mmCIF file with all atom_site columns, C-alpha atoms in Angstrom:
data_model
loop_
_atom_site.group_PDB
_atom_site.id
_atom_site.type_symbol
_atom_site.label_atom_id
_atom_site.label_alt_id
_atom_site.label_comp_id
_atom_site.label_asym_id
_atom_site.label_entity_id
_atom_site.label_seq_id
_atom_site.pdbx_PDB_ins_code
_atom_site.Cartn_x
_atom_site.Cartn_y
_atom_site.Cartn_z
_atom_site.occupancy
_atom_site.B_iso_or_equiv
_atom_site.pdbx_formal_charge
_atom_site.auth_seq_id
_atom_site.auth_comp_id
_atom_site.auth_asym_id
_atom_site.auth_atom_id
_atom_site.pdbx_PDB_model_num
ATOM 1   C CA . MET A 1 1   ? 22.890  1.272   0.744   1.00 65.00 ? 21  MET A CA 1
ATOM 2   C CA . SER A 1 2   ? 20.296  3.409   -1.067  1.00 83.00 ? 22  SER A CA 1
ATOM 3   C CA . ILE A 1 3   ? 18.193  5.779   1.041   1.00 87.00 ? 23  ILE A CA 1
ATOM 4   C CA . MET A 1 4   ? 15.114  4.092   -0.478  1.00 86.00 ? 24  MET A CA 1
ATOM 5   C CA . SER A 1 5   ? 16.078  0.802   1.173   1.00 88.00 ? 25  SER A CA 1
ATOM 6   C CA . TYR A 1 6   ? 17.467  2.318   4.400   1.00 90.00 ? 26  TYR A CA 1
ATOM 7   C CA . SER A 1 7   ? 14.370  1.499   6.506   1.00 91.00 ? 27  SER A CA 1
ATOM 8   C CA . GLY A 1 8   ? 13.481  -1.706  4.632   1.00 90.00 ? 28  GLY A CA 1
ATOM 9   C CA . GLY A 1 9   ? 9.962   -3.019  4.167   1.00 91.00 ? 29  GLY A CA 1
ATOM 10  C CA . THR A 1 10  ? 7.733   -4.479  1.465   1.00 94.00 ? 30  THR A CA 1
ATOM 11  C CA . ILE A 1 11  ? 4.155   -3.704  0.423   1.00 96.00 ? 31  ILE A CA 1
ATOM 12  C CA . LEU A 1 12  ? 1.897   -5.654  -1.956  1.00 96.00 ? 32  LEU A CA 1
ATOM 13  C CA . ALA A 1 13  ? -1.622  -4.971  -3.250  1.00 97.00 ? 33  ALA A CA 1
ATOM 14  C CA . MET A 1 14  ? -3.814  -7.309  -5.335  1.00 97.00 ? 34  MET A CA 1
ATOM 15  C CA . ALA A 1 15  ? -7.181  -6.767  -7.006  1.00 96.00 ? 35  ALA A CA 1
ATOM 16  C CA . GLY A 1 16  ? -9.982  -9.334  -7.106  1.00 95.00 ? 36  GLY A CA 1
ATOM 17  C CA . LYS A 1 17  ? -13.687 -9.391  -7.925  1.00 94.00 ? 37  LYS A CA 1
ATOM 18  C CA . GLU A 1 18  ? -15.281 -6.575  -5.905  1.00 93.00 ? 38  GLU A CA 1
ATOM 19  C CA . CYS A 1 19  ? -12.442 -6.861  -3.380  1.00 95.00 ? 39  CYS A CA 1
ATOM 20  C CA . VAL A 1 20  ? -8.886  -5.678  -2.827  1.00 97.00 ? 40  VAL A CA 1
ATOM 21  C CA . CYS A 1 21  ? -6.040  -6.860  -0.595  1.00 97.00 ? 41  CYS A CA 1
ATOM 22  C CA . ILE A 1 22  ? -3.108  -4.790  0.597   1.00 97.00 ? 42  ILE A CA 1
ATOM 23  C CA . GLY A 1 23  ? -0.414  -6.101  2.905   1.00 96.00 ? 43  GLY A CA 1
ATOM 24  C CA . SER A 1 24  ? 2.951   -5.136  4.340   1.00 95.00 ? 44  SER A CA 1
ATOM 25  C CA . ASP A 1 25  ? 5.609   -6.578  6.576   1.00 94.00 ? 45  ASP A CA 1
ATOM 26  C CA . LEU A 1 26  ? 6.070   -5.287  10.146  1.00 94.00 ? 46  LEU A CA 1
ATOM 27  C CA . ARG A 1 27  ? 9.820   -4.648  10.317  1.00 93.00 ? 47  ARG A CA 1
ATOM 28  C CA . LEU A 1 28  ? 11.326  -1.195  10.739  1.00 94.00 ? 48  LEU A CA 1
ATOM 29  C CA . GLY A 1 29  ? 15.068  -1.136  10.280  1.00 91.00 ? 49  GLY A CA 1
ATOM 30  C CA . GLU A 1 30  ? 18.102  1.080   10.151  1.00 91.00 ? 50  GLU A CA 1
ATOM 31  C CA . GLN A 1 31  ? 19.948  -0.570  7.302   1.00 88.00 ? 51  GLN A CA 1
ATOM 32  C CA . MET A 1 32  ? 20.422  -4.158  8.505   1.00 86.00 ? 52  MET A CA 1
ATOM 33  C CA . THR A 1 33  ? 19.678  -3.343  12.165  1.00 90.00 ? 53  THR A CA 1
ATOM 34  C CA . THR A 1 34  ? 16.117  -4.087  13.251  1.00 90.00 ? 54  THR A CA 1
ATOM 35  C CA . ILE A 1 35  ? 14.624  -1.196  15.244  1.00 91.00 ? 55  ILE A CA 1
ATOM 36  C CA . ALA A 1 36  ? 11.013  -2.384  15.683  1.00 91.00 ? 56  ALA A CA 1
ATOM 37  C CA . THR A 1 37  ? 8.921   -5.400  14.739  1.00 91.00 ? 57  THR A CA 1
ATOM 38  C CA . ASP A 1 38  ? 5.379   -3.991  14.886  1.00 91.00 ? 58  ASP A CA 1
ATOM 39  C CA . VAL A 1 39  ? 5.369   -1.183  12.314  1.00 91.00 ? 59  VAL A CA 1
ATOM 40  C CA . PRO A 1 40  ? 2.925   -1.653  9.404   1.00 88.00 ? 60  PRO A CA 1
ATOM 41  C CA . LYS A 1 41  ? 3.407   0.566   6.363   1.00 93.00 ? 61  LYS A CA 1
ATOM 42  C CA . ILE A 1 42  ? -0.322  0.867   5.590   1.00 96.00 ? 62  ILE A CA 1
ATOM 43  C CA . ALA A 1 43  ? -2.830  3.521   6.678   1.00 96.00 ? 63  ALA A CA 1
ATOM 44  C CA . GLN A 1 44  ? -6.545  3.960   6.054   1.00 95.00 ? 64  GLN A CA 1
ATOM 45  C CA . ILE A 1 45  ? -7.246  7.433   4.746   1.00 94.00 ? 65  ILE A CA 1
ATOM 46  C CA . ALA A 1 46  ? -10.918 7.069   3.790   1.00 92.00 ? 66  ALA A CA 1
ATOM 47  C CA . ASP A 1 47  ? -13.754 4.560   3.732   1.00 90.00 ? 67  ASP A CA 1
ATOM 48  C CA . ARG A 1 48  ? -12.417 1.499   1.849   1.00 93.00 ? 68  ARG A CA 1
ATOM 49  C CA . VAL A 1 49  ? -9.306  3.447   0.751   1.00 96.00 ? 69  VAL A CA 1
ATOM 50  C CA . PHE A 1 50  ? -5.835  2.543   2.030   1.00 97.00 ? 70  PHE A CA 1
ATOM 51  C CA . ILE A 1 51  ? -2.334  3.715   1.198   1.00 97.00 ? 71  ILE A CA 1
ATOM 52  C CA . GLY A 1 52  ? 0.880   1.810   1.741   1.00 96.00 ? 72  GLY A CA 1
ATOM 53  C CA . VAL A 1 53  ? 4.137   3.736   1.594   1.00 96.00 ? 73  VAL A CA 1
ATOM 54  C CA . GLY A 1 54  ? 7.551   2.146   1.209   1.00 93.00 ? 74  GLY A CA 1
ATOM 55  C CA . GLY A 1 55  ? 10.868  3.939   1.536   1.00 93.00 ? 75  GLY A CA 1
ATOM 56  C CA . PHE A 1 56  ? 12.507  6.150   4.148   1.00 94.00 ? 76  PHE A CA 1
ATOM 57  C CA . HIS A 1 57  ? 10.367  5.879   7.283   1.00 93.00 ? 77  HIS A CA 1
ATOM 58  C CA . SER A 1 58  ? 10.169  9.558   8.270   1.00 93.00 ? 78  SER A CA 1
ATOM 59  C CA . ASP A 1 59  ? 9.087   10.488  4.744   1.00 95.00 ? 79  ASP A CA 1
ATOM 60  C CA . THR A 1 60  ? 6.435   7.766   4.706   1.00 95.00 ? 80  THR A CA 1
ATOM 61  C CA . LYS A 1 61  ? 4.962   9.150   7.948   1.00 95.00 ? 81  LYS A CA 1
ATOM 62  C CA . THR A 1 62  ? 4.964   12.675  6.510   1.00 95.00 ? 82  THR A CA 1
ATOM 63  C CA . ILE A 1 63  ? 3.104   11.540  3.391   1.00 96.00 ? 83  ILE A CA 1
ATOM 64  C CA . ILE A 1 64  ? 0.442   9.734   5.431   1.00 96.00 ? 84  ILE A CA 1
ATOM 65  C CA . ASP A 1 65  ? -0.063  12.784  7.671   1.00 96.00 ? 85  ASP A CA 1
ATOM 66  C CA . LYS A 1 66  ? -0.358  15.131  4.688   1.00 96.00 ? 86  LYS A CA 1
ATOM 67  C CA . MET A 1 67  ? -2.809  12.794  2.961   1.00 96.00 ? 87  MET A CA 1
ATOM 68  C CA . ASN A 1 68  ? -5.034  12.666  6.044   1.00 96.00 ? 88  ASN A CA 1
ATOM 69  C CA . PHE A 1 69  ? -5.022  16.465  6.117   1.00 96.00 ? 89  PHE A CA 1
ATOM 70  C CA . ARG A 1 70  ? -5.893  16.738  2.418   1.00 95.00 ? 90  ARG A CA 1
ATOM 71  C CA . ARG A 1 71  ? -8.620  14.120  2.756   1.00 95.00 ? 91  ARG A CA 1
ATOM 72  C CA . SER A 1 72  ? -10.214 16.099  5.566   1.00 95.00 ? 92  SER A CA 1
ATOM 73  C CA . LEU A 1 73  ? -10.199 19.248  3.429   1.00 95.00 ? 93  LEU A CA 1
ATOM 74  C CA . TYR A 1 74  ? -11.678 17.358  0.478   1.00 95.00 ? 94  TYR A CA 1
ATOM 75  C CA . GLU A 1 75  ? -14.544 15.960  2.544   1.00 93.00 ? 95  GLU A CA 1
ATOM 76  C CA . LEU A 1 76  ? -15.298 19.393  4.048   1.00 94.00 ? 96  LEU A CA 1
ATOM 77  C CA . ARG A 1 77  ? -15.393 21.038  0.628   1.00 94.00 ? 97  ARG A CA 1
ATOM 78  C CA . GLU A 1 78  ? -17.069 18.312  -1.417  1.00 92.00 ? 98  GLU A CA 1
ATOM 79  C CA . PHE A 1 79  ? -19.430 16.798  1.192   1.00 90.00 ? 99  PHE A CA 1
ATOM 80  C CA . ARG A 1 80  ? -18.631 13.285  -0.031  1.00 90.00 ? 100 ARG A CA 1
ATOM 81  C CA . ASN A 1 81  ? -16.227 10.465  0.715   1.00 89.00 ? 101 ASN A CA 1
ATOM 82  C CA . LEU A 1 82  ? -12.877 10.161  -0.989  1.00 92.00 ? 102 LEU A CA 1
ATOM 83  C CA . ARG A 1 83  ? -12.850 7.601   -3.815  1.00 94.00 ? 103 ARG A CA 1
ATOM 84  C CA . PRO A 1 84  ? -9.717  5.541   -4.579  1.00 95.00 ? 104 PRO A CA 1
ATOM 85  C CA . GLU A 1 85  ? -8.994  7.225   -7.929  1.00 95.00 ? 105 GLU A CA 1
ATOM 86  C CA . VAL A 1 86  ? -9.318  10.660  -6.349  1.00 96.00 ? 106 VAL A CA 1
ATOM 87  C CA . ALA A 1 87  ? -7.002  9.624   -3.512  1.00 96.00 ? 107 ALA A CA 1
ATOM 88  C CA . ALA A 1 88  ? -4.419  8.452   -6.070  1.00 96.00 ? 108 ALA A CA 1
ATOM 89  C CA . THR A 1 89  ? -4.584  11.758  -7.949  1.00 96.00 ? 109 THR A CA 1
ATOM 90  C CA . MET A 1 90  ? -4.344  13.701  -4.698  1.00 96.00 ? 110 MET A CA 1
ATOM 91  C CA . LEU A 1 91  ? -1.287  11.694  -3.644  1.00 97.00 ? 111 LEU A CA 1
ATOM 92  C CA . SER A 1 92  ? 0.300   12.060  -7.078  1.00 97.00 ? 112 SER A CA 1
ATOM 93  C CA . ASN A 1 93  ? -0.133  15.844  -6.889  1.00 96.00 ? 113 ASN A CA 1
ATOM 94  C CA . LEU A 1 94  ? 1.429   15.889  -3.415  1.00 96.00 ? 114 LEU A CA 1
ATOM 95  C CA . LEU A 1 95  ? 4.499   14.012  -4.633  1.00 96.00 ? 115 LEU A CA 1
ATOM 96  C CA . TYR A 1 96  ? 4.878   16.044  -7.833  1.00 96.00 ? 116 TYR A CA 1
ATOM 97  C CA . HIS A 1 97  ? 4.658   19.271  -5.834  1.00 94.00 ? 117 HIS A CA 1
ATOM 98  C CA . HIS A 1 98  ? 7.927   18.194  -4.167  1.00 92.00 ? 118 HIS A CA 1
ATOM 99  C CA . ARG A 1 99  ? 9.562   16.934  -7.359  1.00 91.00 ? 119 ARG A CA 1
ATOM 100 C CA . PHE A 1 100 ? 12.728  19.075  -6.939  1.00 91.00 ? 120 PHE A CA 1
ATOM 101 C CA . GLY A 1 101 ? 13.239  17.827  -3.389  1.00 89.00 ? 121 GLY A CA 1
ATOM 102 C CA . SER A 1 102 ? 11.221  14.656  -3.505  1.00 91.00 ? 122 SER A CA 1
ATOM 103 C CA . TYR A 1 103 ? 10.218  12.399  -0.658  1.00 94.00 ? 123 TYR A CA 1
ATOM 104 C CA . PHE A 1 104 ? 12.199  9.167   -0.511  1.00 95.00 ? 124 PHE A CA 1
ATOM 105 C CA . ALA A 1 105 ? 9.049   7.068   -0.742  1.00 95.00 ? 125 ALA A CA 1
ATOM 106 C CA . GLU A 1 106 ? 7.037   4.946   -3.174  1.00 94.00 ? 126 GLU A CA 1
ATOM 107 C CA . PRO A 1 107 ? 3.316   4.734   -2.359  1.00 96.00 ? 127 PRO A CA 1
ATOM 108 C CA . ILE A 1 108 ? 0.572   2.281   -3.244  1.00 96.00 ? 128 ILE A CA 1
ATOM 109 C CA . VAL A 1 109 ? -3.124  3.159   -3.227  1.00 97.00 ? 129 VAL A CA 1
ATOM 110 C CA . ALA A 1 110 ? -5.644  0.319   -2.837  1.00 97.00 ? 130 ALA A CA 1
ATOM 111 C CA . GLY A 1 111 ? -9.364  0.677   -2.449  1.00 96.00 ? 131 GLY A CA 1
ATOM 112 C CA . LEU A 1 112 ? -12.872 -0.209  -3.483  1.00 95.00 ? 132 LEU A CA 1
ATOM 113 C CA . ASP A 1 113 ? -15.183 2.277   -5.179  1.00 92.00 ? 133 ASP A CA 1
ATOM 114 C CA . MET A 1 114 ? -18.364 1.975   -3.138  1.00 89.00 ? 134 MET A CA 1
ATOM 115 C CA . GLU A 1 115 ? -20.516 3.247   -6.034  1.00 89.00 ? 135 GLU A CA 1
ATOM 116 C CA . THR A 1 116 ? -19.358 0.847   -8.727  1.00 90.00 ? 136 THR A CA 1
ATOM 117 C CA . MET A 1 117 ? -17.788 -1.870  -6.505  1.00 90.00 ? 137 MET A CA 1
ATOM 118 C CA . LYS A 1 118 ? -14.768 -1.693  -8.804  1.00 94.00 ? 138 LYS A CA 1
ATOM 119 C CA . PRO A 1 119 ? -11.399 -2.483  -7.193  1.00 95.00 ? 139 PRO A CA 1
ATOM 120 C CA . TYR A 1 120 ? -8.594  0.013   -7.692  1.00 96.00 ? 140 TYR A CA 1
ATOM 121 C CA . ILE A 1 121 ? -4.860  -0.381  -7.126  1.00 97.00 ? 141 ILE A CA 1
ATOM 122 C CA . CYS A 1 122 ? -1.963  1.757   -8.272  1.00 96.00 ? 142 CYS A CA 1
ATOM 123 C CA . GLY A 1 123 ? 1.686   2.351   -7.549  1.00 96.00 ? 143 GLY A CA 1
ATOM 124 C CA . MET A 1 124 ? 3.776   5.497   -7.925  1.00 95.00 ? 144 MET A CA 1
ATOM 125 C CA . ASP A 1 125 ? 7.379   6.568   -8.140  1.00 93.00 ? 145 ASP A CA 1
ATOM 126 C CA . THR A 1 126 ? 8.930   9.307   -6.023  1.00 93.00 ? 146 THR A CA 1
ATOM 127 C CA . ILE A 1 127 ? 7.439   12.139  -8.109  1.00 94.00 ? 147 ILE A CA 1
ATOM 128 C CA . GLY A 1 128 ? 3.936   10.718  -8.406  1.00 93.00 ? 148 GLY A CA 1
ATOM 129 C CA . CYS A 1 129 ? 3.810   8.958   -11.787 1.00 95.00 ? 149 CYS A CA 1
ATOM 130 C CA . ILE A 1 130 ? 0.799   6.629   -11.500 1.00 95.00 ? 150 ILE A CA 1
ATOM 131 C CA . ALA A 1 131 ? 0.832   3.035   -12.761 1.00 95.00 ? 151 ALA A CA 1
ATOM 132 C CA . SER A 1 132 ? -2.562  1.289   -12.445 1.00 94.00 ? 152 SER A CA 1
ATOM 133 C CA . PRO A 1 133 ? -2.285  -2.434  -13.231 1.00 94.00 ? 153 PRO A CA 1
ATOM 134 C CA . ARG A 1 134 ? -5.354  -4.653  -13.186 1.00 92.00 ? 154 ARG A CA 1
ATOM 135 C CA . ASP A 1 135 ? -3.705  -7.432  -11.180 1.00 93.00 ? 155 ASP A CA 1
ATOM 136 C CA . PHE A 1 136 ? -1.128  -6.491  -8.526  1.00 96.00 ? 156 PHE A CA 1
ATOM 137 C CA . VAL A 1 137 ? 1.523   -3.942  -7.595  1.00 96.00 ? 157 VAL A CA 1
ATOM 138 C CA . ALA A 1 138 ? 4.439   -4.076  -5.148  1.00 95.00 ? 158 ALA A CA 1
ATOM 139 C CA . VAL A 1 139 ? 6.949   -1.585  -3.732  1.00 94.00 ? 159 VAL A CA 1
ATOM 140 C CA . GLY A 1 140 ? 9.783   -1.746  -1.237  1.00 91.00 ? 160 GLY A CA 1
ATOM 141 C CA . THR A 1 141 ? 12.980  -3.703  -0.846  1.00 92.00 ? 161 THR A CA 1
ATOM 142 C CA . GLY A 1 142 ? 11.265  -7.046  -1.480  1.00 90.00 ? 162 GLY A CA 1
ATOM 143 C CA . ALA A 1 143 ? 9.248   -5.981  -4.538  1.00 90.00 ? 163 ALA A CA 1
ATOM 144 C CA . GLU A 1 144 ? 11.566  -7.643  -7.042  1.00 90.00 ? 164 GLU A CA 1
ATOM 145 C CA . TYR A 1 145 ? 11.143  -10.977 -5.252  1.00 90.00 ? 165 TYR A CA 1
ATOM 146 C CA . LEU A 1 146 ? 7.339   -10.693 -5.223  1.00 89.00 ? 166 LEU A CA 1
ATOM 147 C CA . LEU A 1 147 ? 6.567   -10.104 -8.877  1.00 88.00 ? 167 LEU A CA 1
ATOM 148 C CA . GLY A 1 148 ? 7.282   -13.569 -10.253 1.00 89.00 ? 168 GLY A CA 1
ATOM 149 C CA . VAL A 1 149 ? 5.541   -15.315 -7.373  1.00 92.00 ? 169 VAL A CA 1
ATOM 150 C CA . SER A 1 150 ? 2.516   -13.024 -7.641  1.00 93.00 ? 170 SER A CA 1
ATOM 151 C CA . GLU A 1 151 ? 2.217   -13.877 -11.335 1.00 92.00 ? 171 GLU A CA 1
ATOM 152 C CA . GLY A 1 152 ? 1.785   -17.500 -10.335 1.00 92.00 ? 172 GLY A CA 1
ATOM 153 C CA . PHE A 1 153 ? -0.776  -16.886 -7.587  1.00 94.00 ? 173 PHE A CA 1
ATOM 154 C CA . TRP A 1 154 ? -2.938  -14.168 -9.144  1.00 93.00 ? 174 TRP A CA 1
ATOM 155 C CA . ARG A 1 155 ? -5.856  -14.897 -11.455 1.00 92.00 ? 175 ARG A CA 1
ATOM 156 C CA . GLU A 1 156 ? -8.905  -12.950 -12.527 1.00 91.00 ? 176 GLU A CA 1
ATOM 157 C CA . ASP A 1 157 ? -12.112 -12.641 -10.490 1.00 90.00 ? 177 ASP A CA 1
ATOM 158 C CA . MET A 1 158 ? -10.804 -14.032 -7.217  1.00 94.00 ? 178 MET A CA 1
ATOM 159 C CA . GLY A 1 159 ? -13.100 -13.769 -4.211  1.00 94.00 ? 179 GLY A CA 1
ATOM 160 C CA . PRO A 1 160 ? -12.006 -12.268 -0.857  1.00 95.00 ? 180 PRO A CA 1
ATOM 161 C CA . ASP A 1 161 ? -10.762 -15.526 0.698   1.00 95.00 ? 181 ASP A CA 1
ATOM 162 C CA . GLU A 1 162 ? -8.839  -16.628 -2.363  1.00 96.00 ? 182 GLU A CA 1
ATOM 163 C CA . LEU A 1 163 ? -7.420  -13.141 -2.857  1.00 96.00 ? 183 LEU A CA 1
ATOM 164 C CA . PHE A 1 164 ? -6.232  -13.038 0.747   1.00 96.00 ? 184 PHE A CA 1
ATOM 165 C CA . GLU A 1 165 ? -4.515  -16.393 0.321   1.00 95.00 ? 185 GLU A CA 1
ATOM 166 C CA . ALA A 1 166 ? -2.794  -15.287 -2.889  1.00 95.00 ? 186 ALA A CA 1
ATOM 167 C CA . THR A 1 167 ? -1.648  -12.027 -1.287  1.00 96.00 ? 187 THR A CA 1
ATOM 168 C CA . ALA A 1 168 ? -0.437  -13.766 1.878   1.00 95.00 ? 188 ALA A CA 1
ATOM 169 C CA . GLN A 1 169 ? 1.511   -16.478 0.054   1.00 94.00 ? 189 GLN A CA 1
ATOM 170 C CA . SER A 1 170 ? 3.084   -13.992 -2.367  1.00 94.00 ? 190 SER A CA 1
ATOM 171 C CA . LEU A 1 171 ? 4.058   -11.626 0.433   1.00 94.00 ? 191 LEU A CA 1
ATOM 172 C CA . LEU A 1 172 ? 5.488   -14.402 2.601   1.00 92.00 ? 192 LEU A CA 1
ATOM 173 C CA . SER A 1 173 ? 7.513   -15.676 -0.323  1.00 91.00 ? 193 SER A CA 1
ATOM 174 C CA . GLY A 1 174 ? 9.012   -12.220 -0.825  1.00 89.00 ? 194 GLY A CA 1
ATOM 175 C CA . LEU A 1 175 ? 9.770   -11.775 2.875   1.00 90.00 ? 195 LEU A CA 1
ATOM 176 C CA . GLU A 1 176 ? 11.640  -15.078 2.924   1.00 89.00 ? 196 GLU A CA 1
ATOM 177 C CA . ARG A 1 177 ? 14.033  -13.742 0.291   1.00 89.00 ? 197 ARG A CA 1
ATOM 178 C CA . ASP A 1 178 ? 14.510  -10.142 1.471   1.00 87.00 ? 198 ASP A CA 1
ATOM 179 C CA . ALA A 1 179 ? 16.764  -9.506  4.461   1.00 87.00 ? 199 ALA A CA 1
ATOM 180 C CA . ALA A 1 180 ? 15.378  -5.967  4.969   1.00 88.00 ? 200 ALA A CA 1
ATOM 181 C CA . SER A 1 181 ? 11.768  -7.161  5.405   1.00 90.00 ? 201 SER A CA 1
ATOM 182 C CA . GLY A 1 182 ? 10.078  -9.597  7.736   1.00 87.00 ? 202 GLY A CA 1
ATOM 183 C CA . TRP A 1 183 ? 8.909   -10.088 11.318  1.00 92.00 ? 203 TRP A CA 1
ATOM 184 C CA . GLY A 1 184 ? 5.382   -10.931 10.260  1.00 91.00 ? 204 GLY A CA 1
ATOM 185 C CA . ALA A 1 185 ? 2.900   -9.182  8.020   1.00 94.00 ? 205 ALA A CA 1
ATOM 186 C CA . VAL A 1 186 ? -0.496  -7.514  8.195   1.00 96.00 ? 206 VAL A CA 1
ATOM 187 C CA . ILE A 1 187 ? -3.019  -7.885  5.368   1.00 97.00 ? 207 ILE A CA 1
ATOM 188 C CA . TYR A 1 188 ? -6.191  -5.849  4.833   1.00 97.00 ? 208 TYR A CA 1
ATOM 189 C CA . THR A 1 189 ? -8.959  -7.471  2.780   1.00 97.00 ? 209 THR A CA 1
ATOM 190 C CA . ILE A 1 190 ? -11.337 -4.773  1.549   1.00 96.00 ? 210 ILE A CA 1
ATOM 191 C CA . THR A 1 191 ? -14.858 -5.778  0.496   1.00 95.00 ? 211 THR A CA 1
ATOM 192 C CA . LYS A 1 192 ? -18.153 -3.918  0.134   1.00 92.00 ? 212 LYS A CA 1
ATOM 193 C CA . ASP A 1 193 ? -19.326 -5.252  3.518   1.00 91.00 ? 213 ASP A CA 1
ATOM 194 C CA . LYS A 1 194 ? -16.244 -4.857  5.705   1.00 93.00 ? 214 LYS A CA 1
ATOM 195 C CA . VAL A 1 195 ? -12.487 -4.544  5.993   1.00 94.00 ? 215 VAL A CA 1
ATOM 196 C CA . ASN A 1 196 ? -10.896 -7.689  7.395   1.00 95.00 ? 216 ASN A CA 1
ATOM 197 C CA . VAL A 1 197 ? -7.468  -7.322  9.021   1.00 96.00 ? 217 VAL A CA 1
ATOM 198 C CA . LYS A 1 198 ? -5.247  -10.348 9.607   1.00 95.00 ? 218 LYS A CA 1
ATOM 199 C CA . THR A 1 199 ? -1.723  -10.629 10.972  1.00 94.00 ? 219 THR A CA 1
ATOM 200 C CA . ILE A 1 200 ? 0.372   -13.526 9.739   1.00 92.00 ? 220 ILE A CA 1
ATOM 201 C CA . LYS A 1 201 ? 3.643   -14.945 10.954  1.00 89.00 ? 221 LYS A CA 1
ATOM 202 C CA . ALA A 1 202 ? 6.783   -14.725 8.849   1.00 82.00 ? 222 ALA A CA 1
ATOM 203 C CA . ARG A 1 203 ? 10.529  -15.070 9.270   1.00 73.00 ? 223 ARG A CA 1
ATOM 204 C CA . MET A 1 204 ? 11.626  -13.714 12.649  1.00 76.00 ? 224 MET A CA 1
ATOM 205 C CA . ASP A 1 205 ? 15.280  -12.863 12.075  1.00 66.00 ? 225 ASP A CA 1
#
């Protein structure tokens, strides 16, 4: 088994009209052994900015901790909140800095620019190469199962409720087909007014 799939887990982000959804499963594993069933892979690092990190669990925790540290420094120096594009660049620089001994992790950045109300999502590889699609991005052991389903559910200019439903159904479909992911999911719906967090049931085996 690859070290990238050792801990399991799947993360999906979708962009809508002035809203973004990011969701992950809750399983933490050691290969095919389930260790915990309440471990989301998503963290909020700034106002309306979230990162989801798939891969080897200890490396994902390290990346989240380092990003929180860098965000604090940025806000102290710049006297302004971290925007999603800036967070993505910051994370990309962090990963590329370790390119010769890279973290075993693939991150997603999802957020809403509070100045322009423009949604932003992007995915990266282990050395920080950014891919910014306009529709959706997925990482983790179930990503290959999500892409075709997400193509069917996603459409342009979806509102928060419709975007949540598309994200939830796509994620659940992927979790049904991936043995290294599951045990429910948590989905964050990011809008200009609030961040709505919902936990949904999934396969429990």
